[in-house]
């Protein structure tokens, strides 16, 4: 069983030799791929209601997003981040319970599929409106700074489609203004649903925007696991060390439809022949074989282990009861007794003590704002 | 701005976001409605943010600095919408808003800034969700909130000379909506007029009439009425503006018509 980023021992992870980390990442990718293939077949068999959105082709980028985070860090994943979510610490049961509509999942049937999250464990629960979670991640980081926490980072995932929203621009701007330890990993999978890159944006390279935002920008081949670990891992390290916010733009092809309801016939044959259209799982596995990092028997054993974990999580969730409308608590707010009289003076005193705490912590000097005027070619 | 507040609130803070003008909160609708408003229901983690909306019209402010947005926010689940009408309520309810674990949209009318004063700030306030009988009467109930309270009270005073005693209910918050206090008042008077400064299509005044008609139809001696602003953008020129929003003259005309029925 792999150790997740938030539950594992930090020290062993940060000191892992590159090839060990590569293998660990590969196993998370394998788990994500196995799980999502299974979800797709459940969906096709009519056992999942709503949609299934998979990260096929994005696992190398995604796993790097989760792998370098530690306990206390924040991950704001999006719809194709199964590998990253798992590596960060999301239990497989959260996935299967949410997809299969168990009342025991973190969303209890109230929300489905990829909108799941555990905000208390720093796994933010995305909303469908892309770009919105960047500023939420910034706010969470500001709260940590106010409280005087140290050595934390936040990582917010986005796609090239989401990068074109107003909310994304606002979030990037405030992140740089506040100089929070944020990494934004933007995966360009070349389609926003069915809209190709040339109808999405007109700039030469999305990473050029980093300078304009006040971020440090890096590009990476998202089909190459070693490079993803290197570049995204480096960005997390720099953000943690107090460098300005980091933008990583990864290039891949989405190897599925937008969701499983989409047959993606609009994806051209031409683009499927591009180098970025490679399957990152196959590329990583080939590297393992070529470099003799693990033998065939071990790889088979890992696949078997992934399949067993997935089957276990699915069968558990399938046995659990679904939520029922007449048993649901139809109240959208947590305050149940609005009419309870509150004493103003007691509350005022409570806030004054909060003010004092904030004053002490916000007195800490803001990070030195130093934004490089160039991209960093060493990253790609 | 609201996104960062939501992130901080999830991480244990109680942020207050000041919108400068309620109208501008439309640019944050997504974060307020879809993120803050759904968060507790979806994840079981509440989002204790307070969004301050300086609301309502003032002379010469025009279409984008005059709006009253309470009905939009009240329509969506997961939010508490406060609409204080007095300095005392503005004070105690703002403190209460910060203390509440759920997102609060705090609609503070700009009229309160300019025209009202309080000698002493209270240490105790009526809790949110409870309406207040601002003036007792027996002939007609006017239900209102925010700055329209003061227009309604002026009309009530004016109609004393014509022999009418008007009861004025200050809702204080449109969500939760204190239907019981409204129904009790209508039970006393038999007549209902709802006054709000927001646009006329749907909204808080329509909700009150729907509830009273459904739950207290037998209490009514006349068809309940409502008065809102006109269904146009809010005009700039003071002459047009004062005719666009409900004013004392309009309220009095509507009240007299109801009282004669």
Coordinates of C-alpha atoms in Angstrom, one line a residue:
Chain A
X1 CA 0.0 0.0 0.0
X2 CA 1.4 3.4 -1.0
X3 CA 1.7 6.2 1.5
X4 CA -0.2 9.3 0.6
X5 CA 1.4 12.7 0.7
X6 CA -0.7 13.8 3.7
X7 CA -0.4 10.6 5.6
X8 CA 3.0 9.4 4.8
X9 CA 6.2 10.3 6.5
X10 CA 7.4 13.6 5.1
X11 CA 11.1 12.9 5.7
X12 CA 11.2 9.7 3.6
X13 CA 9.3 11.3 0.8
X14 CA 11.4 14.4 0.5
X15 CA 14.6 12.4 0.7
X16 CA 13.5 9.7 -1.8
X17 CA 15.9 9.0 -4.6
X18 CA 14.6 10.2 -8.0
X19 CA 14.0 6.7 -9.3
X20 CA 12.1 5.7 -6.1
X21 CA 9.9 8.7 -6.4
X22 CA 9.4 7.9 -10.1
X23 CA 8.2 4.4 -9.3
X24 CA 6.0 5.7 -6.5
X25 CA 4.4 8.2 -8.8
X26 CA 4.0 5.5 -11.5
X27 CA 2.0 3.4 -9.0
X28 CA -0.3 6.3 -8.2
X29 CA -0.8 6.8 -12.0
X30 CA -1.6 3.1 -12.4
X31 CA -4.1 3.2 -9.5
X32 CA -5.8 6.3 -11.1
X33 CA -5.9 4.7 -14.5
X34 CA -7.2 1.4 -13.1
X35 CA -9.9 3.1 -11.1
X36 CA -11.0 5.4 -13.9
X37 CA -11.2 2.5 -16.4
X38 CA -13.4 0.7 -13.9
X39 CA -15.6 3.8 -13.4
X40 CA -16.0 4.1 -17.1
X41 CA -17.2 0.5 -17.4
X42 CA -19.6 1.0 -14.5
X43 CA -20.9 4.1 -16.3
X44 CA -21.4 2.3 -19.6
X45 CA -23.2 -0.5 -17.6
X46 CA -25.6 2.1 -16.3
X47 CA -24.4 1.9 -12.7
X48 CA -23.3 5.5 -12.4
X49 CA -25.7 8.3 -12.7
X50 CA -24.6 11.7 -14.0
X51 CA -21.2 11.8 -15.6
X52 CA -17.8 10.2 -15.4
X53 CA -14.8 12.5 -16.1
X54 CA -11.4 10.9 -16.3
X55 CA -7.9 12.1 -16.4
X56 CA -6.6 9.7 -19.1
X57 CA -3.4 11.2 -20.5
X58 CA -3.1 13.6 -17.6
X59 CA -1.9 11.2 -14.8
X60 CA 1.8 12.2 -15.0
X61 CA 1.0 15.9 -14.5
X62 CA -1.7 15.2 -11.9
X63 CA 0.4 12.8 -9.7
X64 CA 3.1 15.4 -9.5
X65 CA 0.5 17.9 -8.2
X66 CA -0.3 15.7 -5.3
X67 CA 3.0 14.0 -4.6
X68 CA 5.1 16.9 -3.3
X69 CA 2.5 18.3 -1.0
X70 CA 2.7 17.6 2.7
X71 CA 0.3 17.6 5.6
X72 CA -1.0 21.2 6.0
X73 CA -0.7 22.0 2.3
X74 CA -3.7 22.7 0.2
X75 CA -4.8 21.0 -3.0
X76 CA -7.5 22.4 -5.2
X77 CA -7.9 19.7 -7.9
X78 CA -10.1 19.8 -10.9
X79 CA -11.8 17.2 -12.9
X80 CA -8.9 15.2 -14.3
X81 CA -6.8 14.9 -11.1
X82 CA -7.5 11.5 -9.8
X83 CA -3.8 10.6 -9.6
X84 CA -3.0 13.8 -7.7
X85 CA -6.0 13.5 -5.4
X86 CA -5.0 9.9 -4.5
X87 CA -1.3 10.8 -4.0
X88 CA -2.3 13.8 -1.8
X89 CA -4.5 11.6 0.4
X90 CA -7.9 11.1 -0.9
X91 CA -9.2 7.6 0.0
X92 CA -10.4 5.5 -2.9
X93 CA -13.6 5.0 -1.0
X94 CA -14.3 8.8 -1.3
X95 CA -14.2 8.3 -5.1
X96 CA -16.4 5.2 -5.4
X97 CA -18.9 6.4 -2.7
X98 CA -19.3 9.7 -4.5
X99 CA -19.7 8.2 -8.0
X100 CA -21.9 5.4 -6.8
X101 CA -24.1 7.6 -4.7
X102 CA -23.5 6.1 -1.3
X103 CA -24.8 8.1 1.6
X104 CA -21.6 7.4 3.5
X105 CA -19.3 9.3 1.0
X106 CA -18.0 12.8 1.8
X107 CA -20.8 14.3 -0.4
X108 CA -23.5 12.0 0.9
X109 CA -25.3 12.0 -2.5
X110 CA -25.6 15.7 -2.4
X111 CA -23.0 16.3 -5.0
X112 CA -21.4 13.8 -7.4
X113 CA -18.4 12.7 -9.3
X114 CA -15.4 15.1 -9.4
X115 CA -17.0 17.8 -7.2
X116 CA -16.1 15.9 -4.1
X117 CA -13.6 17.1 -1.5
X118 CA -12.7 17.3 2.1
X119 CA -12.1 21.0 2.9
X120 CA -11.2 20.2 6.5
X121 CA -8.4 18.0 5.2
X122 CA -7.3 20.7 2.8
X123 CA -8.7 18.9 -0.2
X124 CA -10.9 21.7 -1.7
X125 CA -14.2 20.7 -3.3
X126 CA -14.3 22.2 -6.8
X127 CA -17.3 23.9 -8.3
X128 CA -18.0 23.4 -12.0
X129 CA -17.3 27.1 -12.8
X130 CA -13.7 26.9 -13.8
X131 CA -11.2 29.4 -12.5
X132 CA -13.2 29.9 -9.3
X133 CA -11.0 27.8 -7.1
X134 CA -7.8 29.8 -7.6
X135 CA -8.9 32.7 -5.4
X136 CA -10.3 30.2 -2.9
X137 CA -6.9 28.6 -2.6
X138 CA -5.4 32.1 -2.2
X139 CA -7.8 32.8 0.6
X140 CA -7.0 29.6 2.3
X141 CA -3.3 30.4 2.1
X142 CA -3.9 33.9 3.5
X143 CA -5.7 32.4 6.5
X144 CA -2.7 30.2 7.2
X145 CA -0.4 33.1 7.0
X146 CA -2.7 35.1 9.3
X147 CA -2.5 32.3 11.8
X148 CA 1.2 32.3 11.7
X149 CA 1.6 28.9 10.1
X150 CA 4.9 28.2 8.3
X151 CA 6.2 26.1 5.5
X152 CA 2.9 25.6 3.7
X153 CA 2.0 25.8 0.0
X154 CA -1.2 25.6 -2.0
X155 CA -1.6 24.0 -5.4
X156 CA -4.5 24.9 -7.6
X157 CA -5.1 22.9 -10.8
X158 CA -6.5 24.5 -14.0
X159 CA -6.8 23.7 -17.7
X160 CA -6.1 25.9 -20.7
X161 CA -9.9 26.4 -21.0
X162 CA -10.2 27.6 -17.4
X163 CA -7.3 29.9 -18.0
X164 CA -9.4 32.0 -20.3
X165 CA -12.0 32.8 -17.6
X166 CA -12.2 36.1 -15.7
X167 CA -12.2 34.3 -12.4
X168 CA -8.8 32.8 -13.2
X169 CA -7.3 36.1 -14.0
X170 CA -8.6 37.6 -10.8
X171 CA -7.3 34.7 -8.8
X172 CA -3.8 34.9 -10.3
X173 CA -3.7 38.6 -9.8
X174 CA -4.6 38.5 -6.1
X175 CA -2.2 35.6 -5.6
X176 CA 0.7 37.7 -6.9
X177 CA -0.4 40.8 -5.0
X178 CA -0.6 38.9 -1.8
X179 CA 2.6 36.9 -2.6
X180 CA 1.1 33.7 -1.2
X181 CA 3.0 30.4 -1.6
X182 CA 0.8 29.2 -4.5
X183 CA 1.6 26.8 -7.4
X184 CA -0.9 26.9 -10.3
X185 CA -0.6 23.9 -12.6
X186 CA -2.3 24.5 -15.9
X187 CA -2.7 21.5 -18.1
X188 CA -3.2 22.3 -21.8
X189 CA -5.0 19.2 -23.1
X190 CA -5.7 21.0 -26.3
X191 CA -9.5 21.0 -26.1
X192 CA -11.9 22.9 -23.9
X193 CA -14.6 20.3 -24.3
X194 CA -14.7 20.4 -28.1
X195 CA -13.1 23.8 -28.6
X196 CA -9.5 23.5 -30.0
X197 CA -6.6 25.7 -28.8
X198 CA -6.8 28.1 -31.8
X199 CA -10.4 29.1 -30.8
X200 CA -9.5 29.4 -27.1
X201 CA -6.6 31.9 -27.0
X202 CA -4.4 33.8 -29.4
X203 CA -1.1 34.1 -27.6
X204 CA 1.9 32.1 -28.7
X205 CA 2.5 30.3 -25.4
X206 CA 0.3 30.4 -22.3
X207 CA 3.3 30.4 -20.0
X208 CA 4.1 33.9 -21.3
X209 CA 1.3 35.1 -19.1
X210 CA 3.2 34.2 -16.0
X211 CA 5.3 37.4 -16.3
X212 CA 2.2 39.5 -16.7
X213 CA 0.6 38.1 -13.6
X214 CA 3.8 38.4 -11.5
X215 CA 4.3 34.6 -11.4
X216 CA 7.4 32.6 -12.3
X217 CA 6.5 30.5 -15.3
X218 CA 7.6 27.1 -16.4
X219 CA 6.6 24.7 -19.3
X220 CA 6.7 21.0 -19.2
X221 CA 6.0 18.0 -21.4
X222 CA 3.1 16.5 -19.6
X223 CA 3.6 13.1 -21.1
X224 CA 7.0 12.7 -19.5
X225 CA 6.7 11.7 -15.8
X226 CA 10.3 12.4 -14.9
X227 CA 10.0 16.0 -16.3
X228 CA 6.6 16.5 -14.5
X229 CA 8.1 15.5 -11.2
X230 CA 11.1 17.7 -11.8
X231 CA 9.2 20.8 -12.9
X232 CA 6.2 20.6 -10.7
X233 CA 8.2 19.4 -7.7
X234 CA 10.6 22.3 -8.3
X235 CA 7.7 24.7 -8.4
X236 CA 6.3 23.4 -5.1
X237 CA 9.8 23.7 -3.5
X238 CA 10.3 27.3 -4.7
X239 CA 6.8 28.3 -3.5
X240 CA 7.5 26.8 -0.2
X241 CA 10.9 28.6 0.0
X242 CA 9.2 32.0 -0.5
X243 CA 9.7 32.6 -4.2
X244 CA 6.8 34.3 -6.0
X245 CA 3.8 32.3 -7.0
X246 CA 4.6 29.6 -9.6
X247 CA 2.8 28.8 -12.9
X248 CA 3.5 25.5 -14.6
X249 CA 2.0 24.9 -18.1
X250 CA 1.9 21.3 -19.1
X251 CA 1.2 20.1 -22.6
X252 CA -0.8 16.9 -23.2
X253 CA -3.7 15.5 -25.2
X254 CA -6.9 14.5 -23.5
X255 CA -7.1 10.8 -24.3
X256 CA -10.8 10.6 -23.6
X257 CA -13.9 12.6 -24.2
X258 CA -14.7 15.6 -22.0
X259 CA -16.8 13.1 -20.1
X260 CA -17.7 9.6 -20.9
X261 CA -20.8 10.8 -22.7
X262 CA -18.6 12.5 -25.3
X263 CA -17.1 10.4 -28.1
X264 CA -14.7 13.2 -29.0
X265 CA -15.0 12.7 -32.7
X266 CA -13.8 16.3 -33.1
X267 CA -10.3 15.4 -32.1
X268 CA -8.4 15.4 -35.3
X269 CA -6.1 12.5 -36.5
X270 CA -3.4 15.0 -37.0
X271 CA -3.3 16.1 -33.4
X272 CA -3.3 12.5 -32.3
X273 CA 0.1 12.1 -34.0
X274 CA 1.7 15.0 -32.0
X275 CA 4.3 14.2 -29.4
X276 CA 2.1 15.6 -26.7
X277 CA -0.5 12.9 -27.6
X278 CA 1.5 10.1 -26.1
X279 CA 0.0 8.1 -23.3
X280 CA 2.0 9.2 -20.2
X281 CA 1.4 5.8 -18.4
X282 CA 2.8 3.9 -21.4
X283 CA 5.8 6.3 -21.6
X284 CA 6.5 5.9 -17.9
X285 CA 6.2 2.2 -18.1
X286 CA 8.6 2.0 -21.0
X287 CA 11.1 4.1 -19.1
X288 CA 10.9 1.7 -16.2
X289 CA 11.6 -1.2 -18.5
X290 CA 14.3 0.6 -20.4
X291 CA 16.1 1.7 -17.3
X292 CA 15.4 -1.7 -15.6
X293 CA 13.9 0.1 -12.6
X294 CA 11.5 -2.8 -12.0
X295 CA 11.1 -6.2 -13.5
X296 CA 8.0 -7.5 -15.4
X297 CA 6.9 -9.5 -12.4
X298 CA 6.8 -6.4 -10.2
X299 CA 4.9 -4.4 -12.7
X300 CA 2.3 -7.2 -12.9
X301 CA 2.1 -7.3 -9.2
X302 CA 1.5 -3.6 -9.0
X303 CA -1.3 -3.8 -11.6
X304 CA -2.9 -6.7 -9.6
X305 CA -2.6 -4.6 -6.4
X306 CA -4.2 -1.6 -8.0
X307 CA -7.0 -3.7 -9.4
X308 CA -7.6 -5.3 -6.0
X309 CA -7.8 -1.9 -4.2
X310 CA -10.2 -0.6 -6.8
X311 CA -12.4 -3.7 -6.7
X312 CA -12.5 -3.5 -2.9
X313 CA -13.5 0.2 -2.9
X314 CA -16.2 -0.4 -5.5
X315 CA -17.7 -3.4 -3.8
X316 CA -17.8 -1.6 -0.5
X317 CA -19.5 1.4 -1.9
X318 CA -22.0 -0.7 -3.9
X319 CA -23.1 -2.4 -0.7
X320 CA -23.9 0.9 1.0
X321 CA -27.3 2.5 1.1
X322 CA -28.2 5.4 -1.1
X323 CA -29.6 8.6 0.3
X324 CA -33.4 8.9 0.5
X325 CA -35.4 12.1 -0.2
X326 CA -37.7 11.6 2.8
X327 CA -34.8 11.1 5.2
X328 CA -32.7 14.0 3.9
X329 CA -32.1 17.0 6.1
X330 CA -33.3 19.7 3.6
X331 CA -31.5 22.6 5.3
X332 CA -28.8 24.4 3.3
X333 CA -27.4 26.3 6.3
X334 CA -25.6 25.1 9.4
X335 CA -27.3 27.6 11.8
X336 CA -30.3 25.8 13.1
X337 CA -31.5 28.2 15.8
X338 CA -31.5 31.7 14.2
X339 CA -33.8 32.9 16.9
X340 CA -31.5 32.3 19.8
X341 CA -30.7 35.6 21.4
X342 CA -27.0 36.5 21.2
X343 CA -25.3 38.9 23.5
X344 CA -23.6 41.6 21.5
X345 CA -21.1 42.5 24.1
X346 CA -19.9 38.9 24.5
X347 CA -19.5 38.6 20.8
X348 CA -17.7 41.9 20.5
X349 CA -15.2 40.8 23.1
X350 CA -14.6 37.6 21.2
X351 CA -13.9 39.5 18.0
X352 CA -11.5 41.9 19.8
X353 CA -9.4 39.0 20.9
X354 CA -9.4 37.7 17.3
X355 CA -8.2 41.2 16.2
X356 CA -5.4 41.0 18.6
X357 CA -4.3 37.6 17.3
X358 CA -4.5 38.9 13.7
X359 CA -2.5 42.0 14.6
X360 CA 0.3 39.9 16.0
X361 CA 0.5 37.7 13.0
X362 CA 0.0 40.1 10.2
X363 CA 2.8 42.1 11.6
X364 CA 5.1 39.5 10.1
X365 CA 6.8 41.1 7.0
X366 CA 5.3 40.2 3.7
X367 CA 7.5 38.2 1.4
X368 CA 9.9 40.2 -0.6
X369 CA 8.3 40.8 -4.0
X370 CA 10.8 39.9 -6.6
X371 CA 9.5 38.7 -9.9
X372 CA 11.8 37.4 -12.5
X373 CA 11.5 39.0 -15.9
X374 CA 12.0 35.8 -17.8
X375 CA 10.8 32.3 -18.1
X376 CA 13.0 29.5 -17.0
X377 CA 14.0 27.4 -20.0
X378 CA 15.8 24.9 -17.8
X379 CA 12.4 23.5 -16.9
X380 CA 11.6 22.1 -20.3
Chain B
X1 CA -12.4 39.1 -3.3
X2 CA -15.3 36.8 -2.4
X3 CA -13.3 33.7 -3.5
X4 CA -10.4 34.6 -1.2
X5 CA -12.9 35.2 1.6
X6 CA -14.4 31.8 1.1
X7 CA -10.9 30.2 1.1
X8 CA -10.0 32.0 4.3
X9 CA -13.4 31.1 5.9
X10 CA -12.9 27.4 5.1
X11 CA -9.6 27.8 6.9
X12 CA -11.1 29.1 10.1
X13 CA -11.3 32.9 9.5
X14 CA -14.4 35.0 9.6
X15 CA -13.8 37.4 6.7
X16 CA -16.0 40.5 6.0
X17 CA -16.1 41.5 2.3
X18 CA -17.2 45.1 1.6
X19 CA -18.7 45.5 -1.9
X20 CA -18.6 49.3 -1.9
X21 CA -21.9 49.2 -3.8
X22 CA -24.4 46.3 -3.8
X23 CA -24.6 46.6 -7.5
X24 CA -21.0 45.4 -7.9
X25 CA -21.7 42.2 -6.1
X26 CA -23.2 40.9 -9.4
X27 CA -19.6 40.3 -10.5
X28 CA -19.2 38.0 -7.5
X29 CA -22.5 36.2 -7.9
X30 CA -20.8 33.0 -8.9
X31 CA -18.7 32.8 -5.8
X32 CA -21.5 33.9 -3.5
X33 CA -24.2 31.7 -4.9
X34 CA -22.4 28.7 -6.3
X35 CA -19.5 28.4 -4.0
X36 CA -20.4 30.0 -0.6
X37 CA -24.1 29.1 -0.9
X38 CA -23.6 25.5 -1.8
X39 CA -20.5 24.7 0.4
X40 CA -22.1 23.6 3.6
X41 CA -24.8 21.5 1.9
X42 CA -22.2 19.8 -0.3
X43 CA -19.3 19.3 2.1
X44 CA -20.7 19.8 5.6
X45 CA -18.2 22.6 6.1
X46 CA -19.8 26.0 6.6
X47 CA -18.4 29.2 5.2
X48 CA -18.7 32.0 7.7
X49 CA -18.3 35.0 5.5
X50 CA -20.1 38.3 5.7
X51 CA -20.7 40.2 2.4
X52 CA -21.6 43.8 3.1
X53 CA -23.8 45.3 0.3
X54 CA -24.2 49.1 0.6
X55 CA -27.7 49.0 -1.0
X56 CA -30.5 51.2 -2.3
X57 CA -30.8 54.4 -4.2
X58 CA -29.5 57.9 -3.4
X59 CA -30.0 61.0 -5.6
X60 CA -27.9 61.1 -8.7
X61 CA -26.4 57.6 -8.3
X62 CA -27.9 56.1 -11.4
X63 CA -28.3 52.5 -12.6
X64 CA -25.1 51.0 -11.2
X65 CA -24.8 52.5 -7.7
X66 CA -28.4 52.2 -6.5
X67 CA -29.6 48.6 -6.6
X68 CA -31.2 46.5 -3.9
X69 CA -30.2 42.9 -4.5
X70 CA -31.7 41.2 -1.4
X71 CA -34.2 39.3 -3.5
X72 CA -31.6 37.7 -5.7
X73 CA -29.6 36.4 -2.7
X74 CA -32.7 35.3 -0.8
X75 CA -33.7 33.2 -3.8
X76 CA -30.7 31.0 -3.6
X77 CA -30.2 28.4 -0.9
X78 CA -27.5 28.5 1.7
X79 CA -27.4 32.2 2.4
X80 CA -28.8 34.4 5.2
X81 CA -29.9 37.8 4.0
X82 CA -30.1 40.7 6.5
X83 CA -31.8 44.0 5.7
X84 CA -31.5 46.2 8.8
X85 CA -33.5 49.5 8.8
X86 CA -32.2 51.2 11.9
X87 CA -28.8 52.1 13.3
X88 CA -29.3 49.8 16.3
X89 CA -30.2 46.8 14.1
X90 CA -27.3 47.7 11.7
X91 CA -24.9 47.5 14.6
X92 CA -26.2 44.3 16.4
X93 CA -26.9 42.5 13.2
X94 CA -23.5 43.1 11.7
X95 CA -21.9 41.7 14.8
X96 CA -24.3 38.8 14.6
X97 CA -23.5 38.3 10.9
X98 CA -19.9 37.8 11.7
X99 CA -20.7 35.3 14.4
X100 CA -23.0 33.2 12.3
X101 CA -21.3 30.1 10.7
X102 CA -23.1 30.6 7.4
X103 CA -22.6 33.1 4.6
X104 CA -24.5 36.3 5.4
X105 CA -25.4 38.9 2.8
X106 CA -25.7 42.0 4.8
X107 CA -27.7 44.6 2.9
X108 CA -27.0 48.0 4.5
X109 CA -29.0 50.8 3.0
X110 CA -27.0 53.9 2.2
X111 CA -29.9 56.0 3.7
X112 CA -28.7 54.7 7.1
X113 CA -25.3 56.3 6.5
X114 CA -26.6 59.7 5.7
X115 CA -29.8 60.2 7.6
X116 CA -30.0 58.1 10.8
X117 CA -28.2 58.5 14.1
X118 CA -28.3 56.6 17.4
X119 CA -27.3 58.1 20.7
X120 CA -26.2 54.8 22.2
X121 CA -25.2 51.5 20.6
X122 CA -27.2 48.6 22.1
X123 CA -25.6 45.7 23.8
X124 CA -28.5 43.4 23.1
X125 CA -30.4 43.0 19.8
X126 CA -33.3 41.1 18.5
X127 CA -32.0 38.0 16.8
X128 CA -32.0 37.8 13.0
X129 CA -35.0 36.0 11.7
X130 CA -37.4 37.8 14.0
X131 CA -39.4 40.7 12.6
X132 CA -40.2 43.7 14.7
X133 CA -43.5 45.6 15.0
X134 CA -42.2 49.1 14.3
X135 CA -45.6 50.7 14.9
X136 CA -48.8 49.3 16.2
X137 CA -52.1 49.7 14.3
X138 CA -55.4 48.0 13.6
X139 CA -56.5 48.9 10.1
X140 CA -53.7 47.9 7.7
X141 CA -50.4 46.1 7.9
X142 CA -47.5 47.5 6.0
X143 CA -44.6 44.9 5.8
X144 CA -41.3 46.4 4.8
X145 CA -37.6 46.4 5.5
X146 CA -34.5 48.4 5.1
X147 CA -34.9 52.1 4.2
X148 CA -38.5 51.7 3.1
X149 CA -39.4 51.3 6.8
X150 CA -38.9 55.1 7.2
X151 CA -41.2 55.9 4.3
X152 CA -43.8 53.5 5.6
X153 CA -43.6 55.0 9.1
X154 CA -44.0 58.5 7.7
X155 CA -47.1 57.4 5.8
X156 CA -48.5 55.8 8.9
X157 CA -48.1 59.1 10.8
X158 CA -49.7 61.0 7.9
X159 CA -52.8 58.7 7.8
X160 CA -53.5 59.2 11.5
X161 CA -55.0 62.5 10.4
X162 CA -57.4 60.6 8.2
X163 CA -58.4 58.3 11.1
X164 CA -56.4 55.2 10.2
X165 CA -54.1 53.3 12.4
X166 CA -51.5 51.5 10.4
X167 CA -49.3 48.7 11.7
X168 CA -45.8 48.6 10.3
X169 CA -43.7 45.4 10.4
X170 CA -39.9 45.7 9.9
X171 CA -38.8 42.3 8.6
X172 CA -35.1 43.1 9.6
X173 CA -34.0 40.0 7.5
X174 CA -35.7 38.7 4.3
X175 CA -34.1 35.3 4.8
X176 CA -35.0 33.9 7.2
X177 CA -38.4 35.5 6.7
X178 CA -40.5 35.8 9.9
X179 CA -43.8 34.7 8.4
X180 CA -45.4 34.2 11.9
X181 CA -45.1 37.9 12.9
X182 CA -46.5 39.0 9.6
X183 CA -49.4 36.6 9.8
X184 CA -50.1 37.7 13.4
X185 CA -50.2 41.3 12.3
X186 CA -52.5 40.5 9.3
X187 CA -54.8 38.7 11.7
X188 CA -55.1 41.9 13.6
X189 CA -55.6 44.2 10.6
X190 CA -57.1 42.1 7.8
X191 CA -55.2 44.1 5.2
X192 CA -51.6 43.8 3.8
X193 CA -49.4 46.0 1.8
X194 CA -45.7 45.0 1.2
X195 CA -43.2 47.6 0.3
X196 CA -39.7 47.0 -1.1
X197 CA -37.2 49.1 -3.0
X198 CA -36.0 46.3 -5.3
X199 CA -37.4 45.6 -8.8
X200 CA -41.0 44.4 -9.0
X201 CA -40.6 41.0 -10.7
X202 CA -40.9 38.4 -7.9
X203 CA -38.7 39.1 -4.9
X204 CA -39.2 39.6 -1.2
X205 CA -42.6 41.4 -1.4
X206 CA -44.0 38.8 -3.7
X207 CA -42.8 36.0 -1.3
X208 CA -44.6 37.6 1.6
X209 CA -47.8 37.9 -0.3
X210 CA -47.5 34.3 -1.5
X211 CA -47.0 33.1 2.1
X212 CA -49.8 35.2 3.6
X213 CA -52.2 34.2 0.9
X214 CA -51.4 30.5 1.2
X215 CA -51.3 30.4 5.0
X216 CA -53.6 33.2 6.0
X217 CA -56.1 33.6 3.2
X218 CA -58.9 33.6 5.7
X219 CA -57.4 36.5 7.6
X220 CA -57.6 38.9 4.7
X221 CA -60.4 41.3 4.2
X222 CA -59.0 42.7 0.9
X223 CA -56.6 41.5 -1.8
X224 CA -53.0 41.9 -0.5
X225 CA -51.0 44.5 -2.4
X226 CA -47.3 45.2 -3.1
X227 CA -45.3 48.2 -4.1
X228 CA -41.8 48.0 -5.5
X229 CA -39.6 50.1 -7.7
X230 CA -40.4 50.4 -11.4
X231 CA -39.4 47.7 -13.8
X232 CA -36.7 49.8 -15.5
X233 CA -33.0 50.4 -14.6
X234 CA -32.7 53.0 -11.8
X235 CA -32.6 56.5 -13.3
X236 CA -29.9 59.1 -12.6
X237 CA -31.9 62.4 -12.4
X238 CA -33.3 63.0 -8.9
X239 CA -36.8 63.8 -10.3
X240 CA -36.9 60.5 -12.1
X241 CA -35.2 58.6 -9.3
X242 CA -37.7 59.7 -6.7
X243 CA -40.5 58.6 -8.9
X244 CA -38.9 55.3 -9.7
X245 CA -38.7 54.0 -6.2
X246 CA -41.7 53.6 -3.9
X247 CA -42.1 57.0 -2.0
X248 CA -44.3 58.2 0.8
X249 CA -46.8 59.6 -1.7
X250 CA -47.1 56.3 -3.6
X251 CA -47.3 54.2 -0.4
X252 CA -50.0 56.5 1.0
X253 CA -52.0 56.3 -2.3
X254 CA -51.8 52.5 -2.2
X255 CA -52.6 52.4 1.5
X256 CA -55.7 54.5 1.1
X257 CA -57.0 52.4 -1.8
X258 CA -56.6 49.3 0.3
X259 CA -58.2 50.9 3.3
X260 CA -61.3 51.9 1.3
X261 CA -61.8 48.3 0.0

